[in-house]
Amino acid sequence: MEYLNVSTASATGNPRNKTALKPGRSLMDWIKLTNSSTNLSGNGNRLRDISLDELAQHKNKNDAWLAIRGMVYNVSSYFEFHPGGEEELMRGVGIDATDLFDQVHKWVNYESMLKKCLVGRLRTDSMLPPVKRPQSKLAVGKDLSMPPPFPSLSASSAGMVTTDWMQNLTTVTIVLYTRQKGLDARRISTSIDGNVFHTRIYSDDWLRCFDYQIRLAEDVHPFCKPTVSLTTGKVELVLHKKQIALHWQKLGDLEEVIQGFQPLGQAPPFFRRSVLTRKSRVNHNVFLCTLTFPTGQNFHVPVGWHVQLKLCLEDGTEVIRSYTPITSTLSSCETTDCPSISESPTALHFLIKIYANGPFTSALDRLSEGSRSIEVSNPIGNFVGSQLEGKNLVAIAAGTGITPLIRVAIDVLRNNRRVSLLFFNRTQDDIIWKEEFRELELKYPNKFKLWHVLSEPDDEWPGLRGRISKSVLATIILSEEYHDVGSNFACVCGPSDFTLETLRLLDSAGYTQETVHAFSG
Ligand code: NAD
């Protein structure tokens, strides 16, 4: 996905009204300041929960806090660096500025720009995000940067997590008492990078998570296999000492820990290093990219979920885009014995379209195999695979919107159910994996059906033409085979106008929130 990027834009306010910054106050100067030892947050590195009332008290230029997406930042040092001017920034001070921020530049990587200014989290009981609805009753529910509208989580319902550690001659074991019954190892991601050990534990519904990060006191091997008790939710993370028999005086210094599980949308992103080990052309502007992880990484990307890729541009700006991992080929994953990327991945594969004006993809275009410039976040998403149980899949995709649907479709085929794919593209040359999809059709003549629809076909094109419309959708939805809406589940992904129109049409064909999932663009 390529989003609007205003890399030098303001944290709130209109980027078109940029003001001249004083010498020494450029973006690069700000990055230098954030990389220095200056304490910009003023909170001594301890994150706190902050109420709206407390936030409102910090509304002066010398003591200015603002909240974006559930995180509170002390922006007192940022005024002179703000391209939109001091007055614009003041508009967001003392309040939850998420809406103001989103009005102009939702995709600015503020997390990175303001990370040293982080004071804490806006308390969930004082914040219910606005619910955005498209015109149809079906929602493009997946603005994952927004915290989901959870009711307030009391300590008991959120699940307090207590921690402990122990050691023997060769190992150190970190114990987390999560009290999450039914927790399985796939919900536990770990990372060992030098001395920094990070773990994220997802709740049983994957919608909340618990983060724990510690700078270990001594060296360990980059390997950790979590074990978990299904009945109590006790998680044991065994680390292997590099220096056998060394008695550790302490475990290390905590860098990130909160008392319990928090909504996924409010958790700060965690990024892992990777190596670009494959970059091969799929068509005139799409690459298949493989990112391989160093040892010490253990995580699972659920079907229908995505990750964020972070790339540092030549001028030091970090750009982040979301991409859904795919299987490396369609054929490698059609059978039940396929190596699943659900196992702790050593690599993830992505189909990435290069946009000439896109800062992320044009930078990616310049990268060669072997590059270590891309970092990969923990998985993000809210697609619930169990919704599809026992159902056939109606997949409606446009352009690179096919990517999140690939693993979903394979999952359905592997479970012996039918997949019907309506795939919209501009021209024949734009169709991603045309041959591979054709082979899949031949392999599953009764289970997999594909219709290509071109909006800019040449005269010879024998297939369907146009954009999404009632008559095109009728090819699948209104045919006899699909008459029983209840036995189908529809997944939609593409440009936002395309998605909204498709949802509207599905709505009028009898689909409901329970039988449709739209991946937002
Ligand atoms: P594109 O611009 O090449 O268009 C492909 C087809 O989409 C067109 O042929 C047309 O049929 C349809 N289309 C385009 N604009 C439309 C409009 N305004 N109204 C109705 N139909 C329209 O597509 P692309 O450049 O490959 O872009 C794919 C989109 O999918 C991007 O917006 C991207 O953000 C989104 N995407 C989302 C995810 C996700 O997980 N949420 C993943 C991948 C891609």
Coordinates of C-alpha atoms and ligand atoms in Angstrom, one line a residue:
M1 CA 0.0 0.0 0.0
E2 CA 1.3 3.4 -0.8
Y3 CA -0.1 6.2 1.2
L4 CA 0.2 10.0 1.2
N5 CA 3.4 10.9 2.9
V6 CA 4.1 14.3 4.2
S7 CA 7.5 13.6 5.7
T8 CA 8.3 17.1 6.8
A9 CA 4.8 18.0 7.7
S10 CA 3.5 19.2 11.1
A11 CA 2.1 17.1 13.8
T12 CA -1.2 19.0 13.5
G13 CA -2.3 21.6 11.1
N14 CA -2.2 22.2 7.5
P15 CA 1.1 21.4 5.7
R16 CA 0.3 23.8 2.9
N17 CA 0.7 26.7 5.4
K18 CA 4.3 25.9 6.1
T19 CA 6.3 28.6 8.0
A20 CA 9.9 29.4 7.5
L21 CA 11.9 27.7 10.2
K22 CA 14.9 29.3 11.9
P23 CA 18.4 28.1 11.0
G24 CA 19.1 24.9 13.0
R25 CA 15.5 24.0 13.2
S26 CA 15.1 21.7 10.2
L27 CA 13.8 18.1 10.3
M28 CA 17.4 16.9 10.3
D29 CA 18.1 19.1 13.3
W30 CA 15.1 17.7 15.1
I31 CA 16.2 14.1 14.3
K32 CA 19.7 15.0 15.7
L33 CA 18.1 16.4 18.8
T34 CA 16.0 13.2 19.3
N35 CA 19.1 11.1 18.9
S36 CA 20.9 13.1 21.6
S37 CA 20.7 12.4 25.3
T38 CA 18.3 15.3 25.9
N39 CA 15.3 14.2 27.9
L40 CA 12.5 15.5 25.6
S41 CA 9.6 13.7 27.4
G42 CA 10.5 14.9 30.9
N43 CA 9.2 11.7 32.3
G44 CA 12.4 9.8 33.1
N45 CA 11.7 7.0 30.7
R46 CA 8.8 5.6 32.6
L47 CA 5.5 5.5 30.7
R48 CA 2.4 6.4 32.6
D49 CA -1.3 6.3 32.1
I50 CA -2.6 9.8 31.6
S51 CA -6.2 10.9 31.9
L52 CA -7.8 13.5 29.7
D53 CA -8.0 15.8 32.7
E54 CA -4.2 15.5 33.3
L55 CA -3.6 16.0 29.6
A56 CA -5.7 19.2 29.6
Q57 CA -3.4 20.7 32.3
H58 CA -0.4 20.7 29.9
K59 CA -1.6 23.3 27.5
N60 CA 1.1 26.0 27.6
K61 CA 3.9 26.4 25.1
N62 CA 6.5 25.6 27.8
D63 CA 4.6 22.6 29.1
A64 CA 2.7 21.2 26.1
W65 CA 1.4 17.7 25.8
L66 CA -0.8 16.3 23.0
A67 CA -2.3 12.9 22.3
I68 CA -2.4 11.0 19.0
R69 CA -4.0 7.6 18.8
G70 CA -3.9 7.0 22.5
M71 CA -0.3 8.0 23.1
V72 CA 0.6 11.3 24.9
Y73 CA 3.6 13.3 23.7
N74 CA 5.4 16.2 25.4
V75 CA 5.9 18.5 22.4
S76 CA 7.3 21.5 24.3
S77 CA 10.7 21.1 22.5
Y78 CA 9.1 20.6 19.1
F79 CA 7.6 24.1 18.5
E80 CA 10.5 25.7 16.7
F81 CA 10.8 22.6 14.5
H82 CA 7.2 22.4 13.5
P83 CA 6.9 23.2 9.8
G84 CA 3.2 24.2 10.2
G85 CA 4.2 26.9 12.7
E86 CA 3.8 27.2 16.5
E87 CA 0.2 28.4 16.3
E88 CA -0.9 25.3 14.4
L89 CA 0.8 23.0 16.9
M90 CA -0.9 24.9 19.8
R91 CA -4.3 23.9 18.4
G92 CA -3.6 20.3 19.4
V93 CA -2.0 21.0 22.8
G94 CA -3.8 19.7 25.9
I95 CA -6.2 17.6 24.0
D96 CA -6.6 14.4 22.0
A97 CA -5.4 15.7 18.7
T98 CA -6.0 12.6 16.7
D99 CA -8.7 14.1 14.5
L100 CA -6.8 17.3 13.9
F101 CA -3.8 15.3 12.9
D102 CA -5.7 12.9 10.7
Q103 CA -7.5 15.7 8.9
V104 CA -4.2 16.6 7.2
H105 CA -1.6 14.0 7.3
K106 CA -2.7 10.8 8.8
W107 CA 0.2 8.8 7.6
V108 CA 3.1 10.9 8.8
N109 CA 5.4 8.8 10.8
Y110 CA 4.8 10.7 14.0
E111 CA 5.6 7.7 16.2
S112 CA 9.2 7.9 15.0
M113 CA 9.4 11.7 15.0
L114 CA 8.1 12.0 18.5
K115 CA 9.2 8.8 20.1
K116 CA 11.6 10.6 22.5
C117 CA 8.7 12.8 23.5
L118 CA 6.5 10.0 24.6
V119 CA 5.1 10.5 28.1
G120 CA 2.6 7.7 28.4
R121 CA -0.8 6.4 27.2
L122 CA -4.1 8.2 27.3
R123 CA -6.3 6.2 29.6
T124 CA -8.7 4.1 27.7
D125 CA -11.6 4.8 29.9
S126 CA -11.3 8.5 28.9
M127 CA -11.1 7.9 25.2
L128 CA -13.6 6.4 22.8
P129 CA -12.5 6.9 19.3
P130 CA -14.9 8.2 16.7
V131 CA -16.6 5.5 14.7
K132 CA -16.3 6.1 11.0
R133 CA -19.0 4.5 8.7
P134 CA -19.2 4.4 5.0
Q135 CA -22.5 4.9 3.3
S136 CA -23.5 1.2 3.3
K137 CA -24.3 -0.6 6.5
L138 CA -21.1 -2.6 5.8
A139 CA -18.1 -1.0 7.3
V140 CA -14.5 -0.8 6.1
G141 CA -13.7 -1.6 9.6
K142 CA -10.0 -1.8 9.4
D143 CA -8.4 1.4 10.2
L144 CA -5.8 -0.3 12.3
S145 CA -4.0 2.8 13.3
M146 CA -7.0 3.7 15.3
P147 CA -7.6 2.0 18.6
P148 CA -10.6 -0.3 18.4
P149 CA -13.7 0.9 20.4
F150 CA -13.2 -1.2 23.4
P151 CA -15.0 -0.6 26.6
S152 CA -12.8 0.4 29.4
L153 CA -10.7 -2.4 30.7
S154 CA -10.6 -2.9 34.4
A155 CA -7.5 -4.4 35.8
S156 CA -9.1 -7.8 36.1
S157 CA -10.7 -7.9 32.7
A158 CA -7.6 -6.6 31.1
G159 CA -5.6 -9.3 32.8
M160 CA -2.8 -8.1 34.9
V161 CA 0.5 -9.8 34.1
T162 CA 3.0 -10.5 36.8
T163 CA 6.6 -11.4 36.0
D164 CA 9.4 -13.4 37.5
W165 CA 12.8 -14.8 36.5
M166 CA 15.1 -17.6 37.5
Q167 CA 18.4 -19.1 36.4
N168 CA 20.5 -22.2 36.4
L169 CA 24.0 -22.7 35.1
T170 CA 23.1 -22.5 31.4
T171 CA 19.8 -20.7 31.2
V172 CA 17.8 -17.8 32.4
T173 CA 14.0 -18.1 32.3
I174 CA 11.6 -15.2 32.2
V175 CA 8.2 -16.1 33.5
L176 CA 5.1 -14.1 32.6
Y177 CA 1.9 -15.0 34.4
T178 CA -0.7 -13.8 31.8
R179 CA -3.8 -15.6 33.2
Q180 CA -4.9 -16.0 29.6
K181 CA -6.4 -19.5 29.4
G182 CA -6.1 -21.2 26.1
L183 CA -3.1 -19.1 25.1
D184 CA -1.0 -20.9 22.5
A185 CA 2.6 -20.4 21.4
R186 CA 1.6 -18.8 18.1
R187 CA 0.4 -15.8 20.1
I188 CA 3.8 -15.1 21.5
S189 CA 6.4 -13.3 19.5
T190 CA 9.9 -12.8 20.7
S191 CA 13.0 -11.0 19.5
I192 CA 16.6 -11.1 20.7
D193 CA 18.7 -8.4 19.1
G194 CA 22.0 -8.1 20.9
N195 CA 21.1 -7.7 24.5
V196 CA 17.6 -6.4 23.9
F197 CA 14.9 -9.0 24.5
H198 CA 11.4 -8.2 23.4
T199 CA 8.2 -10.2 23.7
R200 CA 4.7 -9.4 22.7
I201 CA 1.8 -11.7 23.7
Y202 CA -1.5 -11.4 21.9
S203 CA -4.7 -12.2 23.7
D204 CA -6.8 -15.2 22.7
D205 CA -8.8 -13.0 20.3
W206 CA -5.6 -11.3 19.0
L207 CA -7.1 -7.9 19.7
R208 CA -5.1 -7.0 22.8
C209 CA -1.4 -7.5 23.5
F210 CA 1.1 -7.4 26.3
D211 CA 4.5 -6.0 25.6
Y212 CA 7.7 -6.6 27.6
Q213 CA 11.1 -5.4 26.7
I214 CA 14.3 -5.6 28.7
R215 CA 18.0 -4.8 28.1
L216 CA 19.5 -8.0 29.5
A217 CA 22.4 -7.7 32.0
E218 CA 24.5 -10.3 30.3
D219 CA 24.9 -11.9 26.9
V220 CA 22.6 -14.6 25.6
H221 CA 22.4 -16.7 22.4
P222 CA 19.8 -15.4 19.9
F223 CA 17.4 -18.2 20.5
C224 CA 14.2 -18.5 22.6
K225 CA 11.4 -21.0 22.3
P226 CA 8.4 -19.9 24.4
T227 CA 6.4 -22.5 26.3
V228 CA 3.0 -21.9 27.6
S229 CA 0.6 -23.6 29.9
L230 CA -2.8 -23.8 28.2
T231 CA -4.7 -24.0 31.5
T232 CA -3.0 -21.1 33.4
G233 CA -1.5 -18.9 30.7
K234 CA 1.9 -19.1 32.3
V235 CA 4.5 -18.3 29.7
E236 CA 8.1 -19.4 30.1
L237 CA 10.8 -17.8 27.9
V238 CA 14.1 -19.7 28.2
L239 CA 17.2 -17.8 27.2
H240 CA 20.6 -19.5 26.9
K241 CA 23.5 -17.9 28.6
K242 CA 26.5 -17.2 26.4
Q243 CA 28.8 -17.5 29.4
I244 CA 27.9 -20.8 31.1
A245 CA 27.9 -20.8 34.9
L246 CA 28.0 -17.0 35.1
H247 CA 25.7 -16.0 37.9
W248 CA 23.5 -13.1 36.8
Q249 CA 23.1 -10.5 39.6
K250 CA 20.1 -9.1 37.9
L251 CA 18.0 -9.8 34.8
G252 CA 18.5 -6.4 33.2
D253 CA 16.9 -3.0 32.8
L254 CA 13.2 -2.9 31.8
E255 CA 12.6 -0.8 28.7
E256 CA 8.9 -1.5 28.1
V257 CA 6.4 -3.1 30.4
I258 CA 2.8 -2.3 31.3
Q259 CA 0.8 -4.0 33.8
G260 CA -1.6 -5.8 31.5
F261 CA -3.0 -6.3 28.0
Q262 CA -3.9 -3.2 26.1
P263 CA -5.8 -2.7 22.8
L264 CA -3.5 -3.6 19.9
G265 CA -4.0 -0.2 18.3
Q266 CA -2.5 1.5 21.3
A267 CA 0.6 -0.6 21.6
P268 CA 3.7 1.1 20.3
P269 CA 5.0 -0.6 17.2
F270 CA 8.0 -2.9 17.5
F271 CA 10.3 -3.4 14.5
R272 CA 12.7 -6.2 13.6
R273 CA 15.8 -5.9 11.4
S274 CA 15.7 -7.8 8.1
V275 CA 17.7 -8.4 4.9
L276 CA 16.2 -8.0 1.5
T277 CA 17.2 -11.4 0.1
R278 CA 15.1 -11.5 -3.0
K279 CA 13.7 -8.8 -5.3
S280 CA 12.3 -10.2 -8.5
R281 CA 10.0 -8.6 -11.1
V282 CA 6.5 -9.9 -11.3
N283 CA 5.2 -7.5 -13.9
H284 CA 6.2 -4.0 -15.2
N285 CA 5.8 -2.3 -11.8
V286 CA 5.4 -5.1 -9.2
F287 CA 8.2 -6.8 -7.4
L288 CA 8.2 -10.0 -5.3
C289 CA 10.4 -9.1 -2.3
T290 CA 11.6 -11.5 0.3
L291 CA 12.8 -10.2 3.7
T292 CA 14.8 -12.6 5.8
F293 CA 15.2 -12.3 9.5
P294 CA 18.4 -12.8 11.5
T295 CA 18.2 -15.6 14.1
G296 CA 16.5 -14.8 17.3
Q297 CA 13.2 -13.8 15.8
N298 CA 10.0 -15.7 16.4
F299 CA 6.6 -14.5 15.3
H300 CA 3.5 -15.6 13.5
V301 CA 1.5 -13.5 11.0
P302 CA -2.2 -14.7 11.1
V303 CA -4.0 -15.1 7.8
G304 CA -5.4 -11.7 6.7
W305 CA -3.0 -9.7 8.9
H306 CA -0.3 -7.4 7.8
V307 CA 3.0 -5.9 9.0
Q308 CA 4.5 -2.4 8.6
L309 CA 7.7 -2.0 6.7
K310 CA 9.9 0.9 7.8
L311 CA 12.5 2.3 5.5
C312 CA 15.0 5.1 6.3
L313 CA 15.3 7.5 3.3
E314 CA 18.5 9.2 2.2
D315 CA 17.6 12.4 4.1
G316 CA 17.1 10.5 7.4
T317 CA 13.3 10.5 7.2
E318 CA 11.7 7.2 8.2
V319 CA 8.7 6.1 6.0
I320 CA 6.4 3.3 7.1
R321 CA 3.9 1.4 4.8
S322 CA 1.7 -1.5 5.5
Y323 CA 2.0 -4.7 3.5
T324 CA 0.4 -8.2 3.8
P325 CA 2.8 -11.1 3.5
I326 CA 2.0 -13.6 0.9
T327 CA 3.1 -17.2 0.1
S328 CA 6.2 -17.1 -2.1
T329 CA 4.3 -18.8 -4.9
L330 CA 0.7 -20.0 -5.3
S331 CA 1.7 -23.5 -6.1
S332 CA 3.9 -24.0 -3.0
C333 CA 1.0 -23.6 -0.7
E334 CA -1.9 -25.4 -2.2
T335 CA -1.6 -28.6 -0.2
T336 CA -1.8 -29.3 3.4
D337 CA 1.8 -30.1 3.7
C338 CA 2.9 -26.7 2.5
P339 CA 5.5 -24.9 4.7
S340 CA 3.3 -22.3 6.3
I341 CA 4.5 -18.8 7.0
S342 CA 2.5 -19.3 10.2
E343 CA 5.5 -21.2 11.6
S344 CA 8.1 -18.9 13.0
P345 CA 9.2 -17.3 9.8
T346 CA 12.8 -17.0 8.8
A347 CA 11.5 -14.9 5.8
L348 CA 8.4 -13.1 4.7
H349 CA 7.4 -12.5 1.1
F350 CA 5.6 -9.4 -0.3
L351 CA 4.2 -8.2 -3.6
I352 CA 5.1 -4.5 -3.8
K353 CA 4.0 -2.2 -6.5
I354 CA 6.3 0.7 -7.4
Y355 CA 4.7 4.1 -7.6
A356 CA 6.9 6.7 -9.3
N357 CA 5.8 9.4 -6.8
G358 CA 5.8 7.1 -3.7
P359 CA 8.6 7.9 -1.4
F360 CA 8.6 4.4 0.1
T361 CA 8.4 2.4 -3.1
S362 CA 10.7 4.6 -5.2
A363 CA 13.3 4.1 -2.4
L364 CA 12.6 0.4 -2.4
D365 CA 13.1 0.4 -6.2
R366 CA 16.6 1.6 -5.6
L367 CA 17.5 -1.1 -3.1
S368 CA 19.4 -4.1 -4.2
E369 CA 19.3 -7.6 -2.8
G370 CA 21.4 -7.7 0.4
S371 CA 20.1 -4.4 1.6
R372 CA 19.5 -4.1 5.4
S373 CA 17.5 -0.9 5.2
I374 CA 14.0 -2.4 5.9
E375 CA 12.6 -3.1 9.4
V376 CA 9.5 -5.2 9.9
S377 CA 6.8 -4.6 12.6
N378 CA 5.0 -7.1 14.7
P379 CA 1.8 -8.3 13.0
I380 CA -1.2 -6.0 13.0
G381 CA -4.8 -6.7 12.0
N382 CA -8.2 -7.7 13.0
F383 CA -9.2 -10.3 10.4
V384 CA -10.8 -13.3 12.3
G385 CA -10.2 -16.4 10.2
S386 CA -12.9 -18.4 12.1
Q387 CA -15.5 -16.2 10.4
L388 CA -14.9 -18.3 7.3
E389 CA -15.4 -21.7 8.8
G390 CA -17.6 -23.8 6.7
K391 CA -18.1 -21.0 4.1
N392 CA -17.1 -20.5 0.5
L393 CA -15.1 -17.4 -0.3
V394 CA -16.2 -14.7 -2.6
A395 CA -13.0 -12.7 -3.1
I396 CA -13.2 -9.3 -4.8
A397 CA -9.9 -7.6 -5.4
A398 CA -8.5 -4.7 -7.4
G399 CA -4.9 -4.3 -8.3
T400 CA -2.5 -5.0 -5.4
G401 CA -5.6 -5.4 -3.3
I402 CA -5.2 -9.1 -4.2
T403 CA -2.4 -9.5 -1.7
P404 CA -4.4 -9.9 1.6
L405 CA -6.7 -12.2 -0.2
I406 CA -4.0 -14.7 -1.3
R407 CA -3.5 -16.4 2.0
V408 CA -7.2 -16.2 2.8
A409 CA -8.0 -18.0 -0.5
I410 CA -5.4 -20.6 0.0
D411 CA -6.7 -21.3 3.5
V412 CA -10.2 -21.8 2.1
L413 CA -9.0 -24.1 -0.7
R414 CA -7.0 -26.1 1.8
N415 CA -10.1 -26.6 3.9
N416 CA -11.8 -28.1 0.9
R417 CA -14.1 -25.2 0.2
R418 CA -14.7 -23.1 -2.9
V419 CA -13.1 -19.8 -3.9
S420 CA -14.5 -17.4 -6.5
L421 CA -12.2 -14.5 -7.3
L422 CA -13.3 -11.4 -9.1
F423 CA -10.1 -9.6 -10.0
F424 CA -10.1 -6.0 -11.3
N425 CA -7.1 -4.5 -13.1
R426 CA -6.5 -1.8 -15.6
T427 CA -4.8 -3.8 -18.3
Q428 CA -3.6 -7.3 -18.9
D429 CA -0.1 -6.3 -18.1
D430 CA -1.2 -5.2 -14.7
I431 CA -2.5 -8.6 -13.7
I432 CA -0.3 -10.0 -10.9
W433 CA 0.5 -13.7 -11.1
K434 CA -1.9 -14.3 -14.1
E435 CA -0.3 -17.6 -15.0
E436 CA -0.1 -18.8 -11.4
F437 CA -3.8 -18.1 -10.9
R438 CA -4.5 -19.9 -14.2
E439 CA -2.6 -23.0 -12.9
L440 CA -4.6 -22.9 -9.7
E441 CA -7.8 -22.9 -11.7
L442 CA -6.7 -25.9 -13.7
K443 CA -5.7 -27.7 -10.6
Y444 CA -9.0 -27.0 -8.8
P445 CA -11.6 -26.9 -11.6
N446 CA -14.5 -27.4 -9.2
K447 CA -13.2 -25.4 -6.4
F448 CA -11.4 -22.3 -7.7
K449 CA -13.0 -19.9 -10.3
L450 CA -11.5 -16.6 -11.4
W451 CA -12.9 -13.8 -13.4
H452 CA -10.6 -11.0 -14.7
V453 CA -12.2 -7.6 -15.2
L454 CA -10.2 -4.9 -17.0
S455 CA -11.0 -1.2 -16.8
E456 CA -8.6 -0.2 -19.7
P457 CA -8.6 -3.3 -21.9
D458 CA -7.3 -3.4 -25.5
D459 CA -9.7 -4.3 -28.3
E460 CA -8.7 -8.0 -28.2
W461 CA -9.6 -8.5 -24.6
P462 CA -12.3 -11.2 -24.6
G463 CA -13.2 -11.0 -20.9
L464 CA -15.2 -8.7 -18.6
R465 CA -14.7 -5.0 -18.9
G466 CA -15.3 -2.0 -16.7
R467 CA -15.1 -1.2 -13.0
I468 CA -17.1 -2.7 -10.1
S469 CA -20.8 -2.5 -10.8
K470 CA -24.0 -4.3 -10.1
S471 CA -23.9 -6.1 -13.5
V472 CA -20.3 -7.2 -13.1
L473 CA -20.9 -8.4 -9.5
A474 CA -23.9 -10.2 -10.8
T475 CA -21.5 -12.6 -12.5
I476 CA -20.9 -14.1 -9.1
I477 CA -23.2 -12.8 -6.5
L478 CA -26.5 -13.1 -8.4
S479 CA -25.7 -16.4 -10.2
E480 CA -27.6 -19.5 -8.9
E481 CA -24.5 -21.0 -7.4
Y482 CA -24.2 -18.1 -5.0
H483 CA -27.8 -17.5 -4.3
D484 CA -27.5 -18.8 -0.8
V485 CA -25.7 -15.8 0.7
G486 CA -25.5 -17.5 4.1
S487 CA -23.0 -20.1 2.8
N488 CA -20.6 -17.5 1.5
F489 CA -18.2 -15.1 3.0
A490 CA -17.0 -12.1 1.0
C491 CA -13.6 -10.4 1.3
V492 CA -12.9 -7.1 -0.5
C493 CA -9.7 -5.2 -1.0
G494 CA -8.6 -2.5 -3.4
P495 CA -8.6 1.3 -3.7
S496 CA -10.9 2.9 -1.1
D497 CA -13.6 4.0 -3.6
F498 CA -13.6 0.6 -5.1
T499 CA -14.0 -1.0 -1.7
L500 CA -16.8 1.3 -0.6
E501 CA -18.7 0.7 -3.9
T502 CA -18.3 -3.0 -3.5
L503 CA -19.6 -2.9 0.0
R504 CA -22.6 -1.0 -1.1
L505 CA -23.4 -3.6 -3.7
L506 CA -22.8 -6.5 -1.4
D507 CA -25.1 -4.8 1.1
S508 CA -27.9 -4.6 -1.4
A509 CA -27.2 -8.3 -2.3
G510 CA -28.0 -9.3 1.3
Y511 CA -24.5 -9.5 2.8
T512 CA -24.0 -8.3 6.3
Q513 CA -21.3 -7.3 8.7
E514 CA -21.0 -11.0 9.7
T515 CA -20.5 -12.2 6.1
V516 CA -18.1 -9.5 4.7
H517 CA -14.6 -8.4 5.6
A518 CA -13.1 -5.3 3.9
F519 CA -9.4 -4.7 4.1
S520 CA -8.9 -1.0 4.2
G521 CA -6.5 0.6 1.7
Ligands
NAD1 P1 -5.1 0.4 -9.7 O1 -5.1 1.9 -9.5 O2 -4.2 -0.1 -10.7 O3 -6.6 0.0 -10.0 C1 -7.0 -1.4 -10.1 C2 -8.5 -1.4 -10.4 O4 -9.2 -0.9 -9.3 C3 -8.9 -0.6 -11.6 O5 -8.7 -1.3 -12.8 C4 -10.4 -0.4 -11.3 O6 -11.2 -1.5 -11.7 C5 -10.4 -0.3 -9.8 N1 -10.5 1.1 -9.4 C6 -9.4 1.9 -9.2 N2 -9.9 3.1 -8.8 C7 -11.2 3.0 -8.6 C8 -12.2 3.9 -8.2 N3 -12.0 5.1 -7.8 N4 -13.5 3.4 -8.1 C9 -13.8 2.1 -8.5 N5 -12.9 1.3 -8.9 C10 -11.6 1.7 -9.0 O7 -4.9 -0.3 -8.3 P2 -3.5 -0.3 -7.5 O8 -2.6 0.9 -7.8 O9 -2.9 -1.7 -7.6 O10 -4.1 0.0 -6.0 C11 -4.5 -1.0 -5.2 C12 -5.2 -0.5 -3.9 O11 -5.4 -1.5 -3.0 C13 -4.4 0.6 -3.2 O12 -5.3 1.6 -2.9 C14 -3.9 -0.1 -2.0 O13 -3.8 0.8 -0.9 C15 -4.9 -1.1 -1.7 N6 -4.4 -2.3 -1.0 C16 -4.8 -2.5 0.3 C17 -4.3 -3.6 1.0 C18 -4.8 -3.9 2.4 O14 -4.4 -4.9 3.0 N7 -5.7 -3.2 2.9 C19 -3.3 -4.4 0.4 C20 -2.9 -4.1 -0.9 C21 -3.4 -3.0 -1.6

